[in-house]
Short mmCIF file of C-alpha atoms (C1' of nucleotides) in Angstrom, two decimals:
data_model
loop_
_atom_site.label_atom_id
_atom_site.label_comp_id
_atom_site.label_asym_id
_atom_site.label_seq_id
_atom_site.Cartn_x
_atom_site.Cartn_y
_atom_site.Cartn_z
CA UNK W 3 18.69 27.19 43.71
CA UNK W 4 19.94 30.26 41.92
CA UNK W 5 21.66 30.12 38.55
CA UNK W 6 25.39 30.45 39.15
CA UNK W 7 25.95 31.70 35.61
CA UNK W 8 23.38 34.42 36.13
CA UNK W 9 25.08 35.46 39.37
CA UNK W 10 28.42 35.49 37.58
CA UNK W 11 27.16 37.80 34.85
CA UNK W 12 25.19 40.21 37.06
CA UNK W 13 26.73 40.06 40.53
CA UNK W 14 25.57 43.55 41.59
CA UNK W 15 21.95 42.72 40.85
CA UNK W 16 22.06 39.56 42.93
CA UNK W 17 23.85 41.30 45.75
CA UNK W 18 21.14 43.93 45.92
CA UNK W 19 18.24 41.47 45.69
CA UNK W 20 19.69 39.01 48.16
CA UNK W 21 20.15 41.87 50.59
CA UNK W 22 16.45 42.57 50.17
CA UNK W 23 15.90 39.08 51.49
CA UNK W 24 18.60 39.49 54.12
CA UNK W 25 20.98 36.84 52.76
CA UNK W 26 23.87 38.29 50.78
CA UNK W 27 26.89 37.57 52.94
CA UNK W 28 28.48 34.68 51.00
CA UNK W 29 28.18 36.09 47.52
CA UNK W 30 31.74 37.32 47.02
CA UNK W 31 33.20 34.10 48.30
CA UNK W 32 30.93 32.21 45.94
CA UNK W 33 32.17 34.19 42.94
CA UNK W 34 35.78 33.70 43.97
CA UNK W 35 35.36 29.94 44.32
CA UNK W 36 33.59 29.84 40.99
CA UNK W 37 36.47 31.64 39.31
CA UNK W 38 39.02 29.28 40.82
CA UNK W 39 36.97 26.32 39.71
CA UNK W 40 36.70 27.42 36.12
CA UNK W 41 40.43 28.06 35.89
CA UNK W 42 41.20 24.63 37.21
CA UNK W 43 38.63 22.87 35.04
CA UNK W 44 40.13 24.39 31.92
CA UNK W 45 43.63 23.32 32.93
CA UNK W 46 42.53 19.82 33.86
CA UNK W 47 40.46 19.30 30.73
CA UNK W 48 43.56 20.09 28.69
CA UNK W 49 45.47 17.40 30.53
CA UNK W 50 42.66 14.92 29.97
CA UNK W 51 42.65 15.75 26.31
CA UNK W 52 46.38 15.04 26.17
CA UNK W 53 45.93 11.77 27.99
CA UNK W 54 43.18 10.66 25.62
CA UNK W 55 45.31 11.44 22.58
CA UNK W 56 48.40 9.68 23.88
CA UNK W 57 46.41 6.67 25.08
CA UNK W 58 45.15 6.24 21.54
CA UNK W 59 48.72 6.43 20.32
CA UNK W 60 49.75 3.78 22.82
CA UNK W 61 46.96 1.55 21.58
CA UNK W 62 48.16 2.01 18.00
CA UNK W 63 51.78 1.32 18.93
CA UNK W 64 50.85 -1.82 20.80
CA UNK W 65 48.78 -3.10 17.95
CA UNK W 66 51.75 -2.53 15.65
CA UNK W 67 53.93 -4.39 18.10
CA UNK W 68 56.07 -1.35 18.93
CA UNK W 69 57.34 -0.31 22.34
CA UNK W 70 55.41 2.39 24.22
CA UNK W 71 57.08 2.31 27.60
CA UNK W 72 58.20 5.95 27.61
CA UNK W 73 54.73 7.20 26.72
CA UNK W 74 53.11 5.00 29.35
CA UNK W 75 55.48 6.35 31.93
CA UNK W 76 54.73 9.89 30.88
CA UNK W 77 50.97 9.34 31.08
CA UNK W 78 51.30 7.77 34.47
CA UNK W 79 52.43 11.09 35.89
CA UNK W 80 49.84 13.00 33.85
CA UNK W 81 47.13 10.76 35.28
CA UNK W 82 48.39 11.39 38.76
CA UNK W 83 48.22 15.12 38.18
CA UNK W 84 44.71 14.84 36.77
CA UNK W 85 43.65 12.93 39.84
CA UNK W 86 45.01 15.60 42.17
CA UNK W 87 43.36 18.42 40.24
CA UNK W 88 40.06 16.53 40.03
CA UNK W 89 40.11 16.30 43.79
CA UNK W 90 40.68 20.05 44.09
CA UNK W 91 37.83 20.67 41.66
CA UNK W 92 35.58 18.41 43.66
CA UNK W 93 36.44 20.28 46.81
CA UNK W 94 35.73 23.65 45.16
CA UNK W 95 32.44 22.34 43.78
CA UNK W 96 31.43 21.11 47.17
CA UNK W 97 32.10 24.53 48.69
CA UNK W 98 30.20 26.25 45.88
CA UNK W 99 27.31 23.84 46.29
CA UNK W 100 27.17 24.43 50.05
CA UNK W 101 26.78 28.16 49.53
CA UNK W 102 24.43 27.87 46.59
CA UNK W 103 21.95 25.62 48.38
CA UNK W 104 21.57 28.06 51.25
CA UNK W 105 20.95 31.14 49.11
CA UNK W 106 17.24 31.99 48.98
CA UNK W 107 15.39 32.91 45.83
CA UNK W 108 15.45 36.56 44.81
CA UNK W 109 12.24 38.60 44.81
CA UNK W 110 10.42 39.44 41.60
CA UNK W 111 10.53 43.06 40.38
CA UNK W 112 6.91 43.61 41.48
CA UNK W 113 7.66 42.67 45.08
CA UNK W 114 7.96 45.51 47.54
CA UNK W 115 11.31 45.72 49.34
CA UNK W 116 10.72 45.47 53.07
CA UNK W 117 11.99 43.90 56.24
CA UNK W 118 9.12 42.03 57.84
CA UNK W 119 5.42 41.24 57.80
CA UNK W 120 4.79 44.83 58.89
CA UNK W 121 5.79 45.94 55.37
CA UNK W 122 3.35 43.64 53.59
CA UNK W 123 0.60 45.23 51.53
CA UNK W 124 -3.08 44.39 51.52
CA UNK W 125 -3.95 44.24 47.84
CA UNK W 126 -7.53 43.05 47.99
CA UNK W 127 -10.46 42.82 50.37
CA UNK W 128 -13.40 40.58 49.59
CA UNK W 129 -16.76 40.82 51.33
CA UNK W 130 -17.36 42.68 54.53
CA UNK W 131 -16.75 42.08 58.19
CA UNK W 132 -20.00 40.39 59.21
CA UNK W 133 -22.00 41.92 62.06
CA UNK W 134 -23.97 40.11 64.75
CA UNK W 135 -26.59 41.15 67.28
CA UNK W 136 -25.42 38.76 69.97
CA UNK W 137 -22.14 38.25 71.82
CA UNK W 138 -19.74 36.17 69.76
CA UNK W 139 -17.88 33.10 70.91
CA UNK W 140 -14.51 32.04 69.58
CA UNK W 141 -14.00 28.69 67.89
CA UNK W 142 -12.63 27.09 71.06
CA UNK W 143 -15.78 27.77 73.04
CA UNK W 144 -18.00 26.81 70.15
CA UNK W 145 -16.18 23.58 69.41
CA UNK W 146 -15.97 22.60 73.05
CA UNK W 147 -19.63 23.32 73.76
CA UNK W 148 -20.73 21.42 70.68
CA UNK W 149 -18.35 18.56 71.36
CA UNK W 150 -16.98 18.57 67.82
CA UNK W 151 -13.29 18.97 68.63
CA UNK W 152 -11.75 17.24 71.66
CA UNK W 153 -8.51 19.01 72.48
CA UNK W 154 -8.15 17.41 75.89
CA UNK W 155 -8.17 13.83 74.71
CA UNK W 156 -6.09 14.75 71.67
CA UNK W 157 -3.40 16.01 74.00
CA UNK W 158 -3.52 12.69 75.84
CA UNK W 159 -3.09 10.79 72.61
CA UNK W 160 -0.39 12.86 70.94
CA UNK W 161 0.23 16.15 72.73
CA UNK W 162 -0.90 19.67 72.02
CA UNK W 163 -1.44 20.66 68.43
CA UNK W 164 -3.04 17.44 67.25
CA UNK W 165 -6.74 18.10 66.91
CA UNK W 166 -9.21 15.29 67.42
CA UNK W 167 -12.37 16.01 65.42
CA UNK W 168 -15.40 14.21 66.73
CA UNK W 169 -18.89 13.48 65.38
CA UNK W 170 -20.22 16.31 63.23
CA UNK W 171 -16.83 17.99 63.56
CA UNK W 172 -15.14 15.04 61.91
CA UNK W 173 -17.78 15.02 59.19
CA UNK W 174 -17.39 18.74 58.64
CA UNK W 175 -13.62 18.42 58.32
CA UNK W 176 -13.96 15.64 55.79
CA UNK W 177 -16.65 17.59 53.94
CA UNK W 178 -14.35 20.57 53.60
CA UNK W 179 -11.60 18.46 52.07
CA UNK W 180 -13.93 16.76 49.63
CA UNK W 181 -15.65 19.99 48.71
CA UNK W 182 -12.35 21.68 47.90
CA UNK W 183 -10.98 18.74 45.93
CA UNK W 184 -14.10 18.50 43.82
CA UNK W 185 -14.24 22.25 43.37
CA UNK W 186 -10.75 22.50 41.89
CA UNK W 187 -11.02 19.31 39.92
CA UNK W 188 -14.38 20.04 38.32
CA UNK W 189 -14.49 23.80 38.19
CA UNK W 190 -10.83 24.61 37.57
CA UNK W 191 -9.70 21.48 35.75
CA UNK W 192 -6.94 20.31 38.05
CA UNK W 193 -5.74 16.73 37.90
CA UNK W 194 -6.20 15.09 41.26
CA UNK W 195 -3.35 13.18 42.87
CA UNK W 196 -3.09 11.49 46.24
CA UNK W 197 0.58 11.67 47.22
CA UNK W 198 2.77 9.86 49.74
CA UNK W 199 2.91 11.60 53.12
CA UNK W 200 6.52 10.59 53.78
CA UNK W 201 9.32 11.72 51.49
CA UNK W 202 13.04 11.17 51.17
CA UNK W 203 15.81 13.76 51.45
CA UNK W 204 16.04 14.42 47.73
CA UNK W 205 12.39 15.39 47.63
CA UNK W 206 12.67 17.62 50.68
CA UNK W 207 15.72 19.28 49.18
CA UNK W 208 14.04 19.95 45.84
CA UNK W 209 11.27 22.11 47.19
CA UNK W 210 13.61 23.98 49.52
CA UNK W 211 12.82 22.43 52.92
CA UNK W 212 16.36 21.11 53.16
CA UNK W 213 18.90 22.03 54.29
CA UNK W 214 17.71 25.12 56.15
CA UNK W 215 14.33 24.02 57.45
CA UNK W 216 15.11 20.46 58.50
CA UNK W 217 14.16 21.13 62.10
CA UNK W 218 10.67 22.18 61.05
CA UNK W 219 9.89 18.70 59.80
CA UNK W 220 9.21 15.42 61.55
CA UNK W 221 11.83 12.84 60.68
CA UNK W 222 11.40 9.09 60.94
CA UNK W 223 14.81 8.12 62.21
CA UNK W 224 14.85 4.46 61.17
CA UNK W 225 14.21 5.19 57.52
CA UNK W 226 15.37 8.80 57.17
CA UNK W 227 12.03 9.86 55.75
CA UNK W 228 10.31 13.16 56.48
CA UNK W 229 6.64 13.65 57.18
CA UNK W 230 5.53 16.20 54.63
CA UNK W 231 4.83 19.75 55.84
CA UNK W 232 2.70 20.28 52.72
CA UNK W 233 1.63 18.30 49.64
CA UNK W 234 3.79 20.72 47.68
CA UNK W 235 6.77 18.50 48.48
CA UNK W 236 5.63 15.16 47.01
CA UNK W 237 3.59 16.74 44.23
CA UNK W 238 6.37 19.00 42.94
CA UNK W 239 8.68 15.99 43.01
CA UNK W 240 6.40 14.03 40.68
CA UNK W 241 8.41 15.47 37.80
CA UNK W 242 11.86 15.53 39.39
CA UNK W 243 14.64 14.72 36.90
CA UNK W 244 12.30 14.89 33.96
CA UNK W 245 12.27 16.81 30.69
CA UNK W 246 8.68 17.65 29.83
CA UNK W 247 7.68 18.43 26.22
CA UNK W 248 6.39 21.98 26.02
CA UNK W 249 3.05 20.88 24.59
CA UNK W 250 2.34 19.02 27.86
CA UNK W 251 2.55 22.28 29.82
CA UNK W 252 1.05 23.70 31.87
CA UNK W 253 0.51 20.79 34.24
CA UNK W 254 -1.77 21.46 37.20
CA UNK W 255 -2.40 19.15 40.11
CA UNK W 256 -4.70 19.29 43.08
CA UNK W 257 -3.83 17.13 46.06
CA UNK W 258 -5.13 16.51 49.51
CA UNK W 259 -2.61 15.67 52.18
CA UNK W 260 -2.13 15.62 55.87
CA UNK W 261 0.51 18.20 56.78
CA UNK W 262 2.94 17.80 59.63
CA UNK W 263 4.92 20.63 61.16
CA UNK W 264 7.01 20.65 64.28
CA UNK W 265 6.59 24.42 64.69
CA UNK W 266 9.81 24.43 66.67
CA UNK W 267 10.42 27.76 68.33
CA UNK W 268 6.81 28.84 68.29
CA UNK W 269 5.91 27.43 71.68
CA UNK W 270 3.96 29.77 73.85
CA UNK W 271 2.27 31.73 71.11
CA UNK W 272 -0.97 30.74 69.48
CA UNK W 273 -0.69 27.26 70.88
CA UNK W 274 -4.32 27.07 71.90
CA UNK W 275 -6.99 25.88 69.54
CA UNK W 276 -6.70 25.37 65.83
CA UNK W 277 -4.64 28.37 64.80
CA UNK W 278 -1.25 26.65 65.00
CA UNK W 279 -1.20 22.87 65.00
CA UNK W 280 1.31 20.11 64.30
CA UNK W 281 -0.98 18.14 62.05
CA UNK W 282 -3.58 19.51 59.70
CA UNK W 283 -5.35 18.87 56.44
CA UNK W 284 -4.79 20.86 53.32
CA UNK W 285 -5.77 20.84 49.69
CA UNK W 286 -2.85 22.05 47.62
CA UNK W 287 -2.65 23.33 44.04
CA UNK W 288 0.60 22.86 42.11
CA UNK W 289 1.47 24.16 38.65
CA UNK W 290 4.33 23.52 36.24
CA UNK W 291 4.54 26.18 33.53
CA UNK W 292 6.83 27.70 30.93
CA UNK W 293 8.65 30.78 32.26
CA UNK W 294 6.78 33.20 30.00
CA UNK W 295 3.40 32.53 31.59
CA UNK W 296 4.20 31.93 35.23
CA UNK W 297 3.11 35.35 36.48
CA UNK W 298 -0.22 35.12 34.69
CA UNK W 299 -0.63 31.69 36.24
CA UNK W 300 0.24 33.13 39.63
CA UNK W 301 -2.75 35.48 39.43
CA UNK W 302 -4.98 32.66 38.20
CA UNK W 303 -3.84 30.42 41.02
CA UNK W 304 -4.65 33.10 43.55
CA UNK W 305 -8.10 33.43 42.06
CA UNK W 306 -8.66 29.65 42.17
CA UNK W 307 -7.84 29.62 45.87
CA UNK W 308 -9.96 32.68 46.60
CA UNK W 309 -13.00 31.09 45.02
CA UNK W 310 -13.13 28.53 47.81
CA UNK W 311 -13.67 31.28 50.35
CA UNK W 312 -16.12 33.02 48.06
CA UNK W 313 -18.12 29.84 47.68
CA UNK W 314 -18.28 29.60 51.47
CA UNK W 315 -19.05 33.30 51.66
CA UNK W 316 -16.25 34.10 54.08
CA UNK W 317 -14.78 37.58 54.35
CA UNK W 318 -11.06 37.66 53.51
CA UNK W 319 -8.22 39.82 52.33
CA UNK W 320 -5.21 39.20 50.12
CA UNK W 321 -1.76 40.30 51.21
CA UNK W 322 1.26 40.66 48.95
CA UNK W 323 4.36 39.75 50.90
CA UNK W 324 7.32 42.11 50.95
CA UNK W 325 10.82 40.85 50.13
CA UNK W 326 11.82 40.28 53.75
CA UNK W 327 8.77 38.15 54.50
CA UNK W 328 9.07 35.88 51.49
CA UNK W 329 9.83 32.25 52.16
CA UNK W 330 13.17 30.73 51.16
CA UNK W 331 12.09 29.48 47.74
CA UNK W 332 9.52 32.08 46.69
CA UNK W 333 10.05 34.92 44.22
CA UNK W 334 6.59 36.29 44.91
CA UNK W 335 3.83 35.32 47.28
CA UNK W 336 0.26 36.24 48.13
CA UNK W 337 -1.27 35.24 51.43
CA UNK W 338 -5.00 34.87 51.73
CA UNK W 339 -6.25 35.74 55.19
CA UNK W 340 -9.74 34.87 56.28
CA UNK W 341 -11.70 36.78 58.89
CA UNK W 342 -12.59 35.06 62.14
CA UNK W 343 -15.25 37.22 63.84
CA UNK W 344 -15.18 35.48 67.23
CA UNK W 345 -11.44 35.92 67.61
CA UNK W 346 -11.50 39.24 65.79
CA UNK W 347 -8.49 38.43 63.62
CA UNK W 348 -7.52 37.50 60.11
CA UNK W 349 -5.97 34.05 59.76
CA UNK W 350 -3.71 32.96 56.92
CA UNK W 351 -5.38 30.04 55.13
CA UNK W 352 -3.43 30.10 51.91
CA UNK W 353 -0.04 31.00 50.58
CA UNK W 354 0.15 31.36 46.84
CA UNK W 355 3.72 31.40 45.55
CA UNK W 356 5.66 31.62 42.34
CA UNK W 357 9.04 29.94 42.72
CA UNK W 358 10.06 30.65 39.14
CA UNK W 359 12.87 28.18 38.34
CA UNK W 360 14.23 28.00 41.89
CA UNK W 361 12.65 24.66 42.76
CA UNK W 362 12.92 23.38 39.19
CA UNK W 363 16.68 23.89 39.36
CA UNK W 364 16.93 21.99 42.64
CA UNK W 365 14.61 19.26 41.39
CA UNK W 366 16.03 19.28 37.86
CA UNK W 367 12.63 19.69 36.23
CA UNK W 368 13.04 20.91 32.68
CA UNK W 369 11.02 21.23 29.51
CA UNK W 370 11.84 20.99 25.84
CA UNK W 371 10.76 24.01 23.83
CA UNK W 372 8.63 23.18 20.80
CA UNK W 373 10.22 25.82 18.59
CA UNK W 374 13.93 25.06 18.76
CA UNK W 375 14.03 21.83 20.81
CA UNK W 376 16.20 23.41 23.49
CA UNK W 377 15.72 22.58 27.14
CA UNK W 378 15.11 25.01 29.97
CA UNK W 379 13.82 24.92 33.52
CA UNK W 380 10.09 25.05 34.12
CA UNK W 381 8.54 27.43 36.59
CA UNK W 382 6.74 25.91 39.56
CA UNK W 383 3.95 27.53 41.52
CA UNK W 384 1.71 26.41 44.28
CA UNK W 385 -1.02 27.61 46.52
CA UNK W 386 -3.09 26.24 49.32
CA UNK W 387 -6.58 25.78 48.16
CA UNK W 388 -6.96 25.90 51.22
CA UNK W 389 -5.80 24.66 54.64
CA UNK W 390 -8.59 23.46 56.91
CA UNK W 391 -7.80 24.32 60.52
CA UNK W 392 -7.99 28.06 60.12
CA UNK W 393 -10.76 27.70 57.58
CA UNK W 394 -12.60 25.77 60.30
CA UNK W 395 -11.98 28.63 62.73
CA UNK W 396 -13.47 31.16 60.32
CA UNK W 397 -16.33 28.85 59.46
CA UNK W 398 -17.35 28.13 63.05
CA UNK W 399 -17.02 31.73 64.13
CA UNK W 400 -18.74 33.20 61.06
CA UNK W 401 -21.66 30.78 60.99
CA UNK W 402 -22.37 30.66 64.71
CA UNK W 403 -25.84 31.51 65.99
CA UNK W 404 -26.89 33.01 69.29
CA UNK W 405 -27.80 29.49 70.45
CA UNK W 406 -24.20 28.44 69.94
CA UNK W 407 -25.05 26.21 66.97
CA UNK W 408 -23.35 26.35 63.57
CA UNK W 409 -25.13 26.82 60.27
CA UNK W 410 -23.48 24.77 57.54
CA UNK W 411 -22.95 26.87 54.38
CA UNK W 412 -25.03 25.68 51.47
CA UNK W 413 -22.06 24.68 49.36
CA UNK W 414 -21.00 22.20 52.04
CA UNK W 415 -24.37 20.63 52.76
CA UNK W 416 -24.14 18.02 50.00
CA UNK W 417 -20.92 16.91 51.64
CA UNK W 418 -22.04 16.95 55.28
CA UNK W 419 -25.58 15.71 54.81
CA UNK W 420 -26.76 18.12 57.51
CA UNK W 421 -27.34 21.86 57.63
CA UNK W 422 -26.89 22.64 61.31
CA UNK W 423 -24.44 21.54 63.97
CA UNK W 424 -25.89 21.47 67.44
CA UNK W 425 -25.01 19.87 70.72
CA UNK W 426 -25.50 16.13 70.59
CA UNK W 427 -23.97 15.08 73.87
"C1'" G J 17 12.87 -9.65 57.09
"C1'" G J 18 15.11 -14.00 53.74
"C1'" A J 19 16.64 -15.78 48.63
"C1'" G J 20 17.53 -14.70 43.58
"C1'" A J 21 17.74 -11.54 38.96
"C1'" G J 22 18.72 -6.98 36.86
"C1'" A J 23 19.99 -1.46 35.87
"C1'" U J 24 23.17 0.91 28.71
"C1'" G J 25 20.66 6.99 24.75
"C1'" G J 26 13.15 9.21 23.86
"C1'" C J 27 11.96 3.63 23.74
"C1'" C J 28 13.67 -1.61 22.68
"C1'" G J 29 18.31 -3.82 22.61
"C1'" A J 30 24.01 -5.36 21.47
"C1'" G J 31 28.53 -4.60 23.69
"C1'" C J 32 35.68 -8.19 23.12
"C1'" G J 33 39.91 -3.36 28.56
"C1'" G J 34 41.89 0.69 23.50
"C1'" C J 35 39.36 1.45 16.70
"C1'" U J 36 32.20 2.89 21.28
"C1'" G J 37 28.90 8.85 22.80
"C1'" A J 38 28.20 3.95 22.30
"C1'" A J 39 26.23 -1.57 16.95
"C1'" G J 40 21.19 -2.77 15.34
"C1'" G J 41 16.00 -1.66 15.55
"C1'" C J 42 11.90 1.68 16.71
"C1'" A J 43 10.37 6.68 17.19
"C1'" G J 44 11.53 11.94 15.84
"C1'" C J 45 13.54 15.60 12.37
"C1'" U J 46 15.50 16.99 7.19
"C1'" G J 47 15.85 15.95 2.13
"C1'" C J 48 14.89 12.70 -2.32
"C1'" C J 49 11.17 9.80 -4.63
"C1'" U J 50 5.66 9.52 -5.24
"C1'" G J 51 -1.02 12.15 -7.92
"C1'" C J 52 -1.95 11.45 -2.16
"C1'" U J 53 -0.82 8.15 1.85
"C1'" A J 54 2.10 4.00 2.91
"C1'" A J 55 6.58 1.89 1.48
"C1'" G J 56 11.62 2.92 -0.19
"C1'" C J 57 16.44 5.72 -0.30
"C1'" A J 58 20.01 9.27 1.97
"C1'" G J 59 21.26 12.26 6.02
"C1'" U J 60 20.36 13.71 10.99
"C1'" U J 61 18.89 13.40 16.31
"C1'" G J 62 21.21 13.33 24.13
"C1'" U J 63 22.65 16.09 28.68
"C1'" A J 64 26.02 18.86 31.57
"C1'" U J 65 30.31 21.65 31.85
"C1'" C J 66 34.86 24.58 30.26
"C1'" G J 67 36.77 27.67 26.36
"C1'" U J 68 35.85 30.99 22.14
"C1'" U J 69 31.57 35.19 21.69
"C1'" A J 70 28.81 41.43 24.17
"C1'" A J 71 25.31 37.35 23.93
"C1'" A J 72 23.43 33.41 21.19
"C1'" A J 73 24.29 30.13 17.20
"C1'" G J 74 28.40 27.64 15.67
"C1'" C J 75 33.03 25.50 16.64
"C1'" G J 76 36.71 23.05 19.93
"C1'" G J 77 37.76 20.41 24.65
"C1'" U J 78 36.04 17.49 28.90
"C1'" A J 79 32.58 14.43 31.49
"C1'" C J 80 28.34 11.24 31.53
"C1'" C J 81 26.37 3.56 29.79
"C1'" C J 82 22.22 3.51 38.12
"C1'" C J 83 25.56 6.13 42.10
"C1'" G J 84 30.45 6.34 44.69
"C1'" G J 85 35.38 4.47 45.11
"C1'" G J 86 39.54 1.29 43.13
"C1'" U J 87 42.91 -1.28 39.39
"C1'" U J 88 45.16 0.52 34.55
"C1'" C J 89 48.94 4.59 30.16
"C1'" G J 90 43.58 3.67 28.94
"C1'" A J 91 37.12 1.20 32.00
"C1'" A J 92 30.19 0.73 29.68
"C1'" U J 93 33.55 -3.61 29.93
"C1'" C J 94 37.69 -5.91 35.65
"C1'" C J 95 37.37 -5.30 41.45
"C1'" C J 96 34.91 -3.21 46.03
"C1'" G J 97 30.85 -0.50 48.44
"C1'" G J 98 25.94 1.55 47.95
"C1'" U J 99 21.01 2.76 45.75
"C1'" C J 100 16.90 1.39 43.08
"C1'" U J 101 13.72 -2.06 40.31
"C1'" C J 102 11.70 -6.93 39.44
"C1'" U J 103 10.56 -12.21 40.98
"C1'" C J 104 9.81 -15.84 44.88
"C1'" C J 105 9.19 -16.81 50.30
"C1'" G J 106 7.77 -14.73 55.15
"C1'" C J 107 4.87 -10.88 57.73
"C1'" C J 108 0.77 -7.67 57.06
"C1'" A J 109 -4.05 -3.21 56.33
#
RNA sequence: GGAGAGAUGGCCGAGCGGCUGAAGGCAGCUGCCUGCUAAGCAGUUGUAUCGUUAAAAGCGGUACCCCGGGUUCGAAUCCCGGUCUCUCCGCCA
C-alpha cells in the first residue's frame, strides 16, 4: 500500500511513477476523496470535543443536584449530527481504501521505465552456454526415458501441472530442497522456518495477493483459506502487526514450501513438462530491514540466490525488470534465469524483489528506531533461493550424457546418495 | 464437532456508566543520592488520525481497553453479533 500522505504532498511524482506501471487512473479521485475526508474529520472532531466538554458539565451538574435537561437536549442533537458525519467519514474512508489497495507500488529510481518484458535489461551473465558433442534431449524426454517423472499418472491423479516424481527423481527433488535449505542456513546465516501452506485473507492481503490476484490462488471454500503461491506469504506475515526493535533487524528467514498456483489464463502455453506447473517446491528467502539498508540487502539477496546456481555450476543470467514488468508489490526486481540446453531457453528460477514499505504498510510491520524511539515501517524483501521445477529442467538438460543418463552434480551427491541417474525400469 | 472459561497499555494486573488513556506492580528512560553496584527518592514512558508548521519537533483536538453494531447527554464498564485464545470431551496423522 502506498502512503496517502506522501501522495498528498507529491501528487505529480506519484502520477508519473504510477503511469510507468500503467496504473494511474484513480489518483485524482483519491486526492479529492482525501480532501473531503480531512475537512469532515476536522469538523466532526470539533463537535466531539464540544460533546465531551458538555458531558463533563452535565456530570458535574448532576452531582451537585442541579438540573441539566437543556444541555442534555442540546447534546442529543449534537450526538445525532456526529453520528451522521461519522457515517459519511466511514463511507469516504471505504472509498479511499478501495482505491489505495489496488494501487501498485511505484518503481525505484534505478528501475528502467518500460512497458513489458521486452524492455527488461540483462545485467549479468554467469558461466557459459555449455556445449555437447551429441544430440541433446529436453527434460521431458530425459525424465520419461529414465522414469523419474510420471506426467501421465500425475494427470490421472490431479490433472496437468502436478508433477509426480518417482524413484531417483523423487530423491533428486528432495535433495535439491535440502541442499538449498542447508546452503542458506549454514553459509548465509538465515533462520529456517517451516510455514503453514494455507493462509487466511489478512495474510494474502498483506503481501499483495489480494485483492487483485485472488483468482491466481487456490481457495478452500469451506474455510476461506488460500493455498500459498509462495512461502513469501506466510513468512512475511510472521511479523504482521508487530513493532520490532531496531536492534533486532535485519531479520532473515529461509523457508521451504510447496507452492500452489492456478495459472488461470495461461492455458495452452508452456503447459507441457515442468516449466509451468500448479504445484511446485521452492526455497524462499525473506528479509525485514530498516529502510536505509534495503537496497544493499537487495543486492546481497540476489547474490545469495545466485550462489545456488553457481554451486550447481549452471549457466544463468540476471535480468533487471523494467517498470512495466514489475509485479504489483515490487519497487525493484531481479529475475534469475537459468539456461536449459536441451530446450535451448532460459527459465526464470528466481525473482528477487525489494518491496520497500509497500507490504509492511499492508501488514502493519513496523520497527522502533534506537536513536529517537520513533516508529516507522520496515522494508521487506524476498527472493526465491530457488524454485525447483525449472531448476530440475536445467539440471537434467545440463547434466545429461549421450547415454541419456544424468550426472548428479557433486554438491548434491551427499543429499542424493548416488552420482548417476540411469534407467531402472 | 460438543461443553465451559477468557480477551485491558512492552509485560503482569485492577477497574463503580461520568472525576480513567486508564489504579497498582514490573520493565524502560531521565534526574537526585552513592567510592562502584544494588537499594532508595522524584519525574517520565503507547498508537493512529486531524489541525497548526515549508517540514519536523512541540502544542491543541479526536479516536483506540479483541472486532463490529446498539442503548445513553456520556460506555473499558450495560445489550446484541462476530473473531481469537485456553481447558475438558469426541474424532484423528
